[in-house]
Tab-separated table of N, CA and C in Angstrom:
chain	number	residue	atom	x	y	z
A	1	MET	N	31.053	91.245	6.320
A	1	MET	CA	29.840	91.683	5.976
A	1	MET	C	28.661	92.125	5.827
A	2	ALA	N	28.026	93.133	6.876
A	2	ALA	CA	25.809	93.129	6.668
A	2	ALA	C	26.397	95.101	5.899
A	3	ARG	N	25.393	94.562	5.361
A	3	ARG	CA	25.906	95.648	4.459
A	3	ARG	C	23.727	96.795	4.999
A	4	SER	N	23.691	97.905	4.595
A	4	SER	CA	22.680	98.340	4.895
A	4	SER	C	22.198	99.260	3.591
A	5	TRP	N	20.616	99.172	3.254
A	5	TRP	CA	19.697	99.618	2.133
A	5	TRP	C	19.106	100.752	2.642
A	6	ARG	N	18.804	100.845	3.599
A	6	ARG	CA	17.212	101.203	4.349
A	6	ARG	C	18.684	103.353	4.013
A	7	ARG	N	17.622	104.192	3.715
A	7	ARG	CA	17.742	105.730	3.701
A	7	ARG	C	17.975	106.050	5.021
A	8	PRO	N	18.614	107.441	4.891
A	8	PRO	CA	19.391	107.772	6.043
A	8	PRO	C	17.501	108.405	6.795
A	9	THR	N	16.863	108.255	8.355
A	9	THR	CA	16.012	109.667	8.726
A	9	THR	C	16.780	111.010	8.755
A	10	ALA	N	15.094	111.880	9.484
A	10	ALA	CA	15.465	112.862	9.522
A	10	ALA	C	16.604	112.962	10.677
A	11	ALA	N	15.712	111.525	11.771
A	11	ALA	CA	16.618	112.001	12.686
A	11	ALA	C	18.244	111.426	12.660
A	12	GLN	N	18.664	110.699	11.770
A	12	GLN	CA	19.850	110.337	11.342
A	12	GLN	C	20.639	110.967	10.970
A	13	GLY	N	19.723	112.361	10.066
A	13	GLY	CA	20.949	113.215	9.133
A	13	GLY	C	21.643	113.849	9.822
A	14	GLY	N	21.364	114.154	11.279
A	14	GLY	CA	21.974	115.374	12.400
A	14	GLY	C	21.256	116.010	11.885
A	15	ALA	N	20.615	117.439	11.559
A	15	ALA	CA	19.474	117.997	12.040
A	15	ALA	C	18.842	117.876	11.658
A	16	ALA	N	17.857	119.121	12.540
A	16	ALA	CA	16.242	118.620	12.499
A	16	ALA	C	15.449	119.073	11.605
A	17	LEU	N	14.515	119.538	11.174
A	17	LEU	CA	13.858	120.122	9.540
A	17	LEU	C	13.188	121.112	10.074
A	18	ASP	N	14.228	122.087	9.285
A	18	ASP	CA	12.671	123.772	10.152
A	18	ASP	C	11.978	123.362	9.127
A	19	LEU	N	11.553	125.537	9.488
A	19	LEU	CA	10.408	125.520	8.936
A	19	LEU	C	10.424	125.634	7.407
A	20	TYR	N	10.660	125.629	6.692
A	20	TYR	CA	10.713	125.932	4.769
A	20	TYR	C	10.210	124.469	4.388
A	21	ALA	N	11.549	122.959	5.267
A	21	ALA	CA	10.931	121.572	4.868
A	21	ALA	C	9.703	120.582	4.535
A	22	TYR	N	9.622	121.913	6.868
A	22	TYR	CA	8.353	121.403	6.667
A	22	TYR	C	6.440	121.830	5.667
A	23	ALA	N	7.329	122.855	5.927
A	23	ALA	CA	5.738	123.418	4.135
A	23	ALA	C	6.218	122.648	3.119
A	24	PHE	N	7.584	122.622	2.717
A	24	PHE	CA	7.001	121.729	1.114
A	24	PHE	C	6.929	120.105	1.380
A	25	LEU	N	7.010	119.489	3.063
A	25	LEU	CA	5.743	118.256	2.872
A	25	LEU	C	4.501	118.431	2.460
A	26	ALA	N	4.116	120.014	3.586
A	26	ALA	CA	2.698	119.649	3.237
A	26	ALA	C	2.675	120.932	2.579
A	27	GLY	N	2.952	121.804	1.329
A	27	GLY	CA	2.019	121.679	-0.248
A	27	GLY	C	3.471	121.877	-0.761
A	28	GLY	N	3.732	120.919	-1.211
A	28	GLY	CA	5.091	121.631	-2.212
A	28	GLY	C	6.271	122.335	-2.118
A	29	ARG	N	6.368	122.496	-3.783
A	29	ARG	CA	7.287	123.900	-3.686
A	29	ARG	C	6.157	125.509	-3.626
A	30	GLN	N	5.473	125.787	-4.299
A	30	GLN	CA	4.249	127.144	-3.988
A	30	GLN	C	4.076	127.045	-2.165
A	31	ARG	N	3.883	126.113	-1.247
A	31	ARG	CA	3.292	125.953	0.081
A	31	ARG	C	5.037	126.869	0.354
A	32	VAL	N	6.102	126.320	0.640
A	32	VAL	CA	7.190	126.613	0.660
A	32	VAL	C	7.880	128.466	0.174
A	33	VAL	N	6.890	128.929	-0.746
A	33	VAL	CA	7.586	130.092	-0.858
A	33	VAL	C	6.329	130.639	-0.585
A	34	GLU	N	4.828	130.673	-0.319
A	34	GLU	CA	3.820	130.782	0.163
A	34	GLU	C	4.211	131.716	1.430
A	35	SER	N	4.749	130.368	2.596
A	35	SER	CA	4.949	130.248	4.030
A	35	SER	C	6.144	131.638	3.643
A	36	ALA	N	6.874	131.701	3.354
A	36	ALA	CA	8.469	132.881	2.859
A	36	ALA	C	7.636	134.086	3.575
A	37	VAL	N	7.028	134.189	2.204
A	37	VAL	CA	6.218	134.726	1.866
A	37	VAL	C	5.607	135.935	3.458
A	38	VAL	N	4.789	134.890	4.486
A	38	VAL	CA	4.019	135.367	5.365
A	38	VAL	C	5.297	135.794	5.738
A	39	ALA	N	5.882	134.607	5.871
A	39	ALA	CA	6.999	135.318	7.109
A	39	ALA	C	7.197	136.663	7.094
A	40	LEU	N	7.965	136.821	6.125
A	40	LEU	CA	9.503	138.484	5.683
A	40	LEU	C	7.756	139.512	5.654
A	41	THR	N	6.613	138.674	5.769
A	41	THR	CA	5.540	139.909	5.706
A	41	THR	C	5.255	140.423	6.937
A	42	GLU	N	5.286	138.950	8.132
A	42	GLU	CA	5.312	139.590	10.071
A	42	GLU	C	6.502	139.756	10.529
A	43	GLN	N	7.209	139.631	9.764
A	43	GLN	CA	8.707	140.235	9.805
A	43	GLN	C	9.222	141.987	9.480
A	44	GLY	N	8.330	142.673	8.761
A	44	GLY	CA	7.659	143.245	8.116
A	44	GLY	C	8.796	143.709	7.085
A	45	VAL	N	9.362	142.843	6.129
A	45	VAL	CA	10.541	142.840	5.306
A	45	VAL	C	10.014	143.795	4.297
A	46	LEU	N	7.614	142.728	4.217
A	46	LEU	CA	7.826	143.381	2.606
A	46	LEU	C	6.635	142.827	3.010
A	47	SER	N	5.707	144.274	2.452
A	47	SER	CA	4.374	144.114	2.080
A	47	SER	C	3.963	143.802	1.032
A	48	LEU	N	1.935	143.501	1.364
A	48	LEU	CA	1.660	142.500	0.423
A	48	LEU	C	0.680	144.185	0.020
A	49	SER	N	-0.055	143.511	-0.700
A	49	SER	CA	-1.265	145.306	-1.276
A	49	SER	C	-1.897	144.819	-2.530
A	50	ALA	N	-2.509	144.662	-2.702
A	50	ALA	CA	-3.613	144.232	-3.848
A	50	ALA	C	-2.350	143.662	-5.181
A	51	ALA	N	-2.635	142.302	-3.986
A	51	ALA	CA	-1.724	140.673	-4.820
A	51	ALA	C	-0.735	141.426	-5.738
A	52	ARG	N	0.202	142.293	-4.811
A	52	ARG	CA	1.331	142.094	-5.087
A	52	ARG	C	2.716	142.691	-3.974
A	53	LEU	N	3.792	142.016	-3.956
A	53	LEU	CA	4.588	142.469	-2.981
A	53	LEU	C	5.604	143.146	-3.563
A	54	ARG	N	6.504	144.098	-2.069
A	54	ARG	CA	7.667	144.693	-2.765
A	54	ARG	C	8.077	144.745	-0.962
A	55	ALA	N	9.210	145.286	-1.557
A	55	ALA	CA	9.801	145.219	-0.390
A	55	ALA	C	10.382	146.490	0.666
A	56	THR	N	10.067	146.323	1.743
A	56	THR	CA	9.830	146.976	2.328
A	56	THR	C	11.897	147.942	3.246
A	57	GLY	N	12.233	146.223	4.329
A	57	GLY	CA	13.508	146.647	4.778
A	57	GLY	C	14.007	145.431	3.997
A	58	ASP	N	14.824	145.610	5.085
A	58	ASP	CA	15.800	144.741	5.567
A	58	ASP	C	15.691	143.704	5.589
A	59	LEU	N	16.795	141.915	4.540
A	59	LEU	CA	15.715	141.352	5.977
A	59	LEU	C	16.654	140.923	6.529
A	60	ARG	N	16.402	140.336	7.861
A	60	ARG	CA	17.314	140.134	9.311
A	60	ARG	C	18.117	138.452	8.503
A	61	SER	N	17.370	137.824	8.579
A	61	SER	CA	17.479	136.263	8.816
A	61	SER	C	18.663	135.879	8.328
A	62	GLY	N	18.531	135.634	7.106
A	62	GLY	CA	18.921	134.981	6.518
A	62	GLY	C	19.193	132.997	5.305
A	63	HIS	N	18.070	133.488	5.685
A	63	HIS	CA	17.731	131.771	4.939
A	63	HIS	C	17.657	131.832	2.900
A	64	PRO	N	18.377	130.779	3.189
A	64	PRO	CA	18.070	130.519	1.880
A	64	PRO	C	16.896	130.858	0.408
A	65	VAL	N	15.856	130.870	1.146
A	65	VAL	CA	13.893	131.005	0.640
A	65	VAL	C	14.244	132.439	0.326
A	66	GLU	N	13.749	132.927	1.723
A	66	GLU	CA	13.764	134.870	2.334
A	66	GLU	C	14.821	135.656	1.046
A	67	GLU	N	15.955	134.782	1.038
A	67	GLU	CA	16.211	135.686	0.309
A	67	GLU	C	15.863	135.864	-1.115
A	68	ALA	N	16.628	134.279	-1.648
A	68	ALA	CA	15.720	134.536	-3.132
A	68	ALA	C	13.536	135.002	-3.609
A	69	VAL	N	13.379	135.124	-2.400
A	69	VAL	CA	12.069	135.930	-2.062
A	69	VAL	C	12.695	137.001	-2.996
A	70	MET	N	13.127	137.922	-1.489
A	70	MET	CA	13.316	139.007	-1.597
A	70	MET	C	14.462	140.103	-2.890
A	71	ALA	N	15.222	138.627	-3.630
A	71	ALA	CA	15.694	139.241	-4.528
A	71	ALA	C	14.485	138.793	-6.008
A	72	ALA	N	13.572	138.563	-5.746
A	72	ALA	CA	12.354	137.701	-7.220
A	72	ALA	C	11.814	139.588	-7.040
A	73	CYS	N	11.529	140.978	-6.128
A	73	CYS	CA	10.755	141.661	-5.970
A	73	CYS	C	11.386	142.385	-4.979
A	74	PRO	N	12.594	143.423	-5.998
A	74	PRO	CA	12.882	144.719	-5.584
A	74	PRO	C	11.918	145.256	-5.558
A	75	ARG	N	11.794	145.558	-6.683
A	75	ARG	CA	10.266	146.764	-6.671
A	75	ARG	C	8.294	145.930	-6.325
A	76	SER	N	7.779	146.667	-6.646
A	76	SER	CA	6.620	146.310	-6.875
A	76	SER	C	6.411	144.578	-7.746
A	77	ARG	N	6.146	143.886	-7.491
A	77	ARG	CA	6.143	142.764	-8.134
A	77	ARG	C	4.882	140.963	-7.802
A	78	ARG	N	3.377	141.190	-9.181
A	78	ARG	CA	2.835	140.462	-8.859
A	78	ARG	C	2.868	138.830	-7.569
A	79	VAL	N	2.731	138.516	-7.049
A	79	VAL	CA	2.637	137.984	-6.545
A	79	VAL	C	2.451	136.207	-7.389
A	80	GLN	N	2.154	136.033	-7.948
A	80	GLN	CA	1.946	135.343	-8.642
A	80	GLN	C	3.292	135.084	-8.851
A	81	GLU	N	4.281	136.299	-9.620
A	81	GLU	CA	5.333	135.809	-9.682
A	81	GLU	C	6.233	135.572	-9.303
A	82	VAL	N	5.878	135.834	-7.984
A	82	VAL	CA	7.257	135.845	-7.597
A	82	VAL	C	7.229	134.346	-6.584
A	83	ILE	N	6.162	133.119	-7.161
A	83	ILE	CA	5.932	132.161	-7.308
A	83	ILE	C	6.169	131.741	-7.686
A	84	ASP	N	6.132	131.179	-9.119
A	84	ASP	CA	6.438	131.030	-9.750
A	84	ASP	C	8.495	131.193	-10.230
A	85	ARG	N	8.347	132.228	-9.836
A	85	ARG	CA	10.516	132.675	-10.476
A	85	ARG	C	10.542	131.619	-8.818
A	86	VAL	N	10.763	131.916	-8.176
A	86	VAL	CA	11.192	131.394	-5.709
A	86	VAL	C	10.707	129.996	-6.259
A	87	GLY	N	9.720	129.597	-6.205
A	87	GLY	CA	9.763	128.096	-6.818
A	87	GLY	C	10.708	127.219	-7.861
A	88	ARG	N	10.895	127.761	-8.976
A	88	ARG	CA	11.966	126.893	-9.643
A	88	ARG	C	13.603	127.535	-9.025
A	89	SER	N	13.289	128.048	-7.960
A	89	SER	CA	15.059	128.659	-7.483
A	89	SER	C	15.752	127.299	-6.523
A	90	GLN	N	17.067	127.896	-7.082
A	90	GLN	CA	17.883	126.773	-6.991
A	90	GLN	C	17.669	126.411	-4.819
A	91	PRO	N	17.357	126.865	-3.950
A	91	PRO	CA	17.110	127.539	-2.585
A	91	PRO	C	16.277	125.891	-2.162
A	92	VAL	N	14.914	125.967	-2.932
A	92	VAL	CA	13.358	125.527	-3.615
A	92	VAL	C	13.665	123.597	-3.249
A	93	ASP	N	14.957	123.985	-4.853
A	93	ASP	CA	15.574	122.724	-4.742
A	93	ASP	C	16.478	121.691	-3.829
A	94	ASP	N	16.743	121.790	-3.195
A	94	ASP	CA	17.890	122.089	-2.788
A	94	ASP	C	17.034	121.199	-0.776
A	95	ILE	N	16.147	122.440	-1.365
A	95	ILE	CA	15.175	122.015	0.947
A	95	ILE	C	14.245	120.423	-0.242
A	96	ALA	N	14.051	120.692	-2.433
A	96	ALA	CA	13.656	119.160	-2.017
A	96	ALA	C	14.430	118.229	-2.429
A	97	ARG	N	15.698	118.234	-2.441
A	97	ARG	CA	17.253	117.053	-2.807
A	97	ARG	C	16.815	116.139	-1.858
A	98	ARG	N	17.096	117.441	-0.517
A	98	ARG	CA	17.682	116.770	1.022
A	98	ARG	C	16.389	116.062	1.336
A	99	LEU	N	14.939	116.739	1.163
A	99	LEU	CA	13.969	115.442	1.426
A	99	LEU	C	14.397	114.145	1.070
A	100	ALA	N	14.457	114.322	0.024
A	100	ALA	CA	14.212	112.974	-0.994
A	100	ALA	C	15.507	111.983	-0.858
A	101	GLY	N	15.878	112.675	-0.258
A	101	GLY	CA	17.567	111.855	0.135
A	101	GLY	C	17.056	111.273	1.826
A	102	LEU	N	16.830	112.801	2.566
A	102	LEU	CA	16.285	111.730	3.825
A	102	LEU	C	14.883	110.469	3.636
A	103	GLY	N	14.573	110.217	2.533
A	103	GLY	CA	13.039	109.751	2.257
A	103	GLY	C	11.727	110.384	3.376
A	104	LEU	N	12.349	110.408	2.683
A	104	LEU	CA	10.836	112.095	3.252
A	104	LEU	C	9.391	112.815	2.388
A	105	LEU	N	10.240	112.896	0.666
A	105	LEU	CA	9.736	112.601	-0.532
A	105	LEU	C	9.954	111.464	-2.027
A	106	SER	N	9.238	111.344	-2.352
A	106	SER	CA	9.795	110.052	-3.421
A	106	SER	C	10.217	111.475	-4.585
A	107	ARG	N	11.873	110.723	-5.360
A	107	ARG	CA	12.555	111.444	-5.572
A	107	ARG	C	11.974	111.956	-7.090
A	108	ARG	N	11.404	110.616	-7.428
A	108	ARG	CA	11.260	111.600	-8.785
A	108	ARG	C	9.570	112.831	-8.966
A	109	ARG	N	8.757	112.346	-9.025
A	109	ARG	CA	7.785	113.439	-9.047
A	109	ARG	C	7.244	113.368	-7.285
A	110	GLN	N	8.815	114.317	-6.582
A	110	GLN	CA	8.173	114.636	-5.333
A	110	GLN	C	6.863	114.294	-4.763
A	111	ARG	N	6.816	113.758	-4.319
A	111	ARG	CA	5.775	113.563	-3.341
A	111	ARG	C	6.082	112.696	-2.080
A	112	ILE	N	5.050	113.537	-1.285
A	112	ILE	CA	5.558	111.954	0.319
A	112	ILE	C	5.821	111.711	0.617
A	113	THR	N	5.828	110.801	1.833
A	113	THR	CA	6.284	109.455	1.410
A	113	THR	C	5.127	109.286	2.734
A	114	ARG	N	4.936	107.668	3.592
A	114	ARG	CA	4.184	107.379	4.234
A	114	ARG	C	5.109	108.348	5.632
A	115	ARG	N	7.420	108.051	5.449
A	115	ARG	CA	7.467	108.859	6.532
A	115	ARG	C	7.488	109.903	6.910
A	116	GLY	N	7.144	110.493	6.089
A	116	GLY	CA	6.616	112.259	6.353
A	116	GLY	C	5.612	112.201	6.395
A	117	ARG	N	5.271	112.658	5.722
A	117	ARG	CA	3.555	112.083	6.672
A	117	ARG	C	3.444	112.336	8.119
A	118	ARG	N	3.601	110.836	8.307
A	118	ARG	CA	4.012	110.848	9.710
A	118	ARG	C	5.870	111.791	10.086
A	119	LEU	N	6.326	112.455	10.247
A	119	LEU	CA	7.580	113.405	10.843
A	119	LEU	C	5.363	115.015	10.426
A	120	LEU	N	5.480	114.524	9.309
A	120	LEU	CA	4.262	115.818	9.690
A	120	LEU	C	4.093	115.991	10.821
A	121	ALA	N	3.387	115.150	10.735
A	121	ALA	CA	1.711	115.196	11.793
A	121	ALA	C	3.003	115.965	12.875
A	122	ALA	N	3.928	115.125	13.316
A	122	ALA	CA	4.506	115.400	14.964
A	122	ALA	C	4.984	116.411	14.793
A	123	ALA	N	5.419	117.069	13.863
A	123	ALA	CA	5.970	118.582	13.787
A	123	ALA	C	4.181	119.768	13.773
A	124	ALA	N	3.310	119.052	12.908
A	124	ALA	CA	2.202	119.673	13.335
A	124	ALA	C	1.476	119.791	15.420
A	125	GLU	N	1.926	118.468	15.532
A	125	GLU	CA	1.287	118.768	17.036
A	125	GLU	C	2.252	119.137	17.850
A	126	ALA	N	3.360	119.727	16.974
A	126	ALA	CA	4.111	120.305	18.488
A	126	ALA	C	4.588	121.063	17.846
A	127	GLY	N	3.521	122.125	16.935
A	127	GLY	CA	2.982	124.308	17.756
A	127	GLY	C	4.000	124.540	15.258
A	128	LEU	N	3.570	123.660	14.497
A	128	LEU	CA	3.982	125.081	13.119
A	128	LEU	C	3.606	125.498	13.730
A	129	PRO	N	3.784	127.133	12.671
A	129	PRO	CA	3.065	127.889	11.879
A	129	PRO	C	1.706	127.937	11.552
A	130	ALA	N	0.674	127.873	11.469
A	130	ALA	CA	-0.224	127.634	10.778
A	130	ALA	C	-0.305	128.196	9.765
A	131	TYR	N	0.034	128.538	8.846
A	131	TYR	CA	0.546	128.848	7.975
A	131	TYR	C	0.568	127.681	7.296
A	132	VAL	N	1.689	127.348	7.357
A	132	VAL	CA	2.342	126.228	6.445
A	132	VAL	C	1.775	125.034	6.914
A	133	LYS	N	1.336	124.513	8.137
A	133	LYS	CA	0.444	123.017	8.176
A	133	LYS	C	-1.752	122.904	6.556
A	134	VAL	N	-1.451	124.413	7.149
A	134	VAL	CA	-2.836	124.724	5.958
A	134	VAL	C	-2.613	125.669	5.469
A	135	ARG	N	-2.575	125.533	3.566
A	135	ARG	CA	-2.681	127.467	2.738
A	135	ARG	C	-3.337	128.042	3.411
A	136	PRO	N	-3.401	129.184	3.040
A	136	PRO	CA	-3.435	130.738	4.286
A	136	PRO	C	-4.645	130.771	2.730
A	137	ARG	N	-5.766	131.453	3.512
A	137	ARG	CA	-6.119	132.274	2.917
A	137	ARG	C	-7.020	133.008	3.293
A	138	CYS	N	-7.748	134.225	2.155
A	138	CYS	CA	-8.360	135.458	2.650
A	138	CYS	C	-9.439	135.449	3.012
A	139	PRO	N	-10.101	135.937	2.916
A	139	PRO	CA	-11.800	136.771	3.259
A	139	PRO	C	-12.510	136.994	2.040
A	140	PRO	N	-13.434	136.404	1.830
A	140	PRO	CA	-13.973	136.715	0.056
A	140	PRO	C	-14.095	137.892	0.253
A	141	ALA	N	-13.162	138.317	-0.748
A	141	ALA	CA	-13.635	140.228	-1.658
A	141	ALA	C	-14.496	140.733	-2.644
A	142	PRO	N	-15.499	141.548	-2.474
A	142	PRO	CA	-16.809	141.549	-3.082
A	142	PRO	C	-16.516	141.574	-5.181
A	143	SER	N	-17.525	141.475	-5.244
A	143	SER	CA	-17.182	140.717	-6.628
A	143	SER	C	-18.280	142.000	-7.695
A	144	SER	N	-18.343	141.808	-8.863
A	144	SER	CA	-19.475	142.351	-9.500
A	144	SER	C	-20.771	141.637	-9.922
A	145	ALA	N	-20.039	140.331	-9.909
A	145	ALA	CA	-21.195	138.903	-9.989
A	145	ALA	C	-22.481	139.486	-9.027
A	146	GLY	N	-22.272	139.408	-8.639
A	146	GLY	CA	-23.111	139.653	-6.539
A	146	GLY	C	-22.233	138.454	-5.268
A	147	PHE	N	-21.472	137.881	-6.771
A	147	PHE	CA	-21.495	136.887	-5.244
A	147	PHE	C	-18.931	136.801	-4.999
A	148	SER	N	-18.795	136.370	-3.711
A	148	SER	CA	-16.994	136.153	-3.513
A	148	SER	C	-16.280	134.962	-3.426
A	149	PRO	N	-15.771	135.193	-5.395
A	149	PRO	CA	-14.929	133.944	-4.453
A	149	PRO	C	-13.888	134.522	-3.501
A	150	LEU	N	-12.973	133.149	-3.348
A	150	LEU	CA	-11.724	133.506	-2.642
A	150	LEU	C	-10.527	134.420	-3.491
A	151	ILE	N	-10.054	134.723	-2.837
A	151	ILE	CA	-8.446	136.004	-3.528
A	151	ILE	C	-7.192	134.516	-3.029
A	152	ARG	N	-6.767	134.145	-4.333
A	152	ARG	CA	-6.435	132.962	-4.246
A	152	ARG	C	-4.626	132.861	-3.832
A	153	PHE	N	-4.268	134.510	-2.777
A	153	PHE	CA	-2.940	134.284	-1.431
A	153	PHE	C	-3.528	135.016	-0.970
A	154	PRO	N	-2.684	134.540	0.431
A	154	PRO	CA	-3.151	134.828	1.307
A	154	PRO	C	-2.054	136.515	2.015
A	155	THR	N	-3.420	137.125	2.545
A	155	THR	CA	-2.895	138.892	2.578
A	155	THR	C	-2.051	137.985	4.999
A	156	VAL	N	-1.752	139.456	4.783
A	156	VAL	CA	-1.754	139.315	7.189
A	156	VAL	C	-2.253	139.174	7.617
A	157	TRP	N	-3.513	139.794	6.884
A	157	TRP	CA	-4.767	139.707	8.013
A	157	TRP	C	-5.191	137.182	7.773
A	158	ALA	N	-4.923	137.446	6.781
A	158	ALA	CA	-4.902	136.090	6.139
A	158	ALA	C	-4.532	135.555	6.780
A	159	ALA	N	-2.708	135.649	7.258
A	159	ALA	CA	-1.645	134.956	8.350
A	159	ALA	C	-2.045	135.004	10.014
A	160	LEU	N	-3.047	135.527	9.774
A	160	LEU	CA	-4.074	135.299	11.301
A	160	LEU	C	-5.231	134.538	11.652
A	161	SER	N	-6.206	134.024	10.575
A	161	SER	CA	-7.096	133.848	9.722
A	161	SER	C	-6.605	132.466	9.278
A	162	VAL	N	-6.762	131.134	9.335
A	162	VAL	CA	-6.275	130.306	8.220
A	162	VAL	C	-6.971	129.781	7.570
A	163	ASP	N	-8.287	129.817	8.566
A	163	ASP	CA	-9.908	128.722	7.639
A	163	ASP	C	-10.820	130.359	7.215
A	164	GLY	N	-10.307	131.305	6.995
A	164	GLY	CA	-10.250	132.250	6.142
A	164	GLY	C	-12.115	133.249	6.973
A	165	THR	N	-12.346	132.914	8.251
A	165	THR	CA	-13.340	133.623	8.665
A	165	THR	C	-12.628	134.579	10.305
A	166	SER	N	-13.249	136.012	10.292
A	166	SER	CA	-12.764	136.734	10.784
A	166	SER	C	-11.749	136.287	11.793
A	167	PRO	N	-10.469	136.734	12.300
A	167	PRO	CA	-10.346	136.648	14.180
A	167	PRO	C	-10.644	137.538	14.636
A	168	ARG	N	-11.468	138.155	14.810
A	168	ARG	CA	-12.256	139.005	15.965
A	168	ARG	C	-13.203	138.741	15.967
């Protein structure tokens, strides 16, 4: 009897990867949380203003990452606090473990493998949302020094404009 030592692939795993698994492949834990924040903001469940997040409605979806984001900001909370807290949460760990089990991430350092890059490229061509593929950016904010650095986290405006240019 012969044994096969190959890892199961995403196709053999039975279920297709969801939006947040692709976000993990594209940019790690931080991209997963950023994607959840943008998705919840687009649904109108979360409001983002002045680098603070606030829950404004009831969650309709039910994805564990979205539930963790909503639980992390019952009141107004800084965006970076939410990213740090949810990035270390169990739902994001489960995504990483699942991707490593499918051979799409390395187990120790959680870096994307060649197979993971191929799957991500195929999914990007198939129509992933822009905020999953490329980290969203905000338009430059005016500063007192006369230059405009990029704001660190996306807003709803940035979700519409991935490369930072005006959508108009």
